[in-house]
């Protein structure tokens, strides 16, 4: 049996192997990214060992002077970047941010309207997720496969009929902006509070390449901060609303859904906000261009891509219908074996019974863009994907080509300084374990 020391060393080894695996793979999961090393460094600081419940200047612990300055700086940078009136950087994930808003703005039994799961809605908006946990009664917007968006007329009808307390928008398969402006009359007539989940597109909003929900009718935005926004695994809430609404949201966060927020990841979020203020627009532009190039390449390879009539996407995400190529499960597993990491996904016509073998693949361009892939490399990625799922080439050969392609891109871009991507930061040399 391994000694306890061996168990600890084995965990370290697993982490190093995991790093190597991702360094060598073509990484296309639409909800992931890599941090800048300056942001990663923040995760290893003493901030990660401390408590700071409450708000700057109103804490329950001593020792928070530097945390107060950090959190105040973050709120200022975030409001500047997003044009928001308020920022709460304390939710420790996107789902916790969602729980905070639900807790702040609704009571058990209230009605809420939400994007359907099969249209890419997030699980926290499902009856078996946070919405159900609060005891809300939810109604799905109708979804239009052709435009890969909610159906405007049906959504207006639903909101006017149900008069929900809150209307939630935003998906985890988020190809095109939500037509919020077309819904304004329904919002005004019913007084529903408009909440936009920007987890997937926060970096594109920061870079002014998607939509600006806060000027299109949303009162609050929730998001995670590690997808197109290339920060740590953390959450954030932005507001442009009356002060009493914002205070309720803040109470939904603390004490509603977090006691302590994670101060080291909040510091990493601060570094990423500064980097997004500097580089965010170019990063978002390149991310969207790369997604469209990859979609076009896959379509030319004969793969059915959704959203064709609207140029496939206006975000980082593209979606393939692979029912005729073996299904989502088989394709995703074959691609993983070939060094290409993405995920199978429900498409609008799938039911939740198909969740283990859905019709689709979801593909995101933001991580490869972050290390410098441009349109010509995205075309190569498209050909490698087709080698696996269309031409059924040998996985080992494709894996070698994927590694070769990735090996030319070793640096994190769109951040301060020059740093190696996927580097394993060693604090201790081997001797320190003796
Ligand atoms: N599960 C994440 C995604 O992949 O979209 C969102 O939380």
GROMACS .gro file of C-alpha atoms in nm, residues 29-36 43 91-96 122 198-203 223-236 265 268-269 272 276 283 316 362 366-367 370:
model
   47
   29UNK     CA    1  -1.470   2.320  -2.456
   30UNK     CA    2  -1.685   2.633  -2.483
   31UNK     CA    3  -1.702   2.690  -2.107
   32UNK     CA    4  -1.330   2.672  -2.026
   33UNK     CA    5  -1.019   2.884  -2.071
   34UNK     CA    6  -0.673   2.937  -1.929
   35UNK     CA    7  -0.571   3.216  -1.698
   36UNK     CA    8  -0.281   3.450  -1.741
   43UNK     CA    9  -0.440   3.183  -0.641
   91UNK     CA   10  -2.017   3.488  -0.567
   92UNK     CA   11  -1.773   3.199  -0.583
   93UNK     CA   12  -1.912   3.061  -0.911
   94UNK     CA   13  -2.165   3.136  -1.182
   95UNK     CA   14  -2.425   2.910  -1.024
   96UNK     CA   15  -2.373   3.074  -0.684
  122UNK     CA   16  -2.825   2.631  -1.795
  198UNK     CA   17  -2.376   3.607  -1.930
  199UNK     CA   18  -2.154   3.321  -1.813
  200UNK     CA   19  -2.060   3.215  -2.164
  201UNK     CA   20  -2.032   3.555  -2.325
  202UNK     CA   21  -1.895   3.779  -2.048
  203UNK     CA   22  -1.561   3.826  -2.228
  223UNK     CA   23  -2.176   3.527  -1.482
  224UNK     CA   24  -1.891   3.295  -1.414
  225UNK     CA   25  -1.553   3.444  -1.494
  226UNK     CA   26  -1.360   3.166  -1.665
  227UNK     CA   27  -1.510   3.113  -2.011
  228UNK     CA   28  -1.475   3.387  -2.275
  229UNK     CA   29  -1.379   3.606  -1.980
  230UNK     CA   30  -1.044   3.437  -1.917
  231UNK     CA   31  -1.020   3.458  -1.540
  232UNK     CA   32  -1.037   3.223  -1.241
  233UNK     CA   33  -1.325   2.990  -1.158
  234UNK     CA   34  -1.537   3.250  -0.980
  235UNK     CA   35  -1.863   3.444  -1.019
  236UNK     CA   36  -1.974   3.804  -1.055
  265UNK     CA   37  -0.975   3.387  -0.678
  268UNK     CA   38  -0.717   3.668  -0.979
  269UNK     CA   39  -1.044   3.815  -1.105
  272UNK     CA   40  -0.810   3.958  -1.530
  276UNK     CA   41  -0.952   4.276  -2.017
  283UNK     CA   42  -0.933   3.912  -2.780
  316UNK     CA   43  -1.726   3.184  -2.942
  362UNK     CA   44  -2.055   2.207  -2.880
  366UNK     CA   45  -1.186   3.105  -2.694
  367UNK     CA   46  -0.905   2.893  -2.546
  370UNK     CA   47  -0.603   3.283  -2.617
   0.00000   0.00000   0.00000
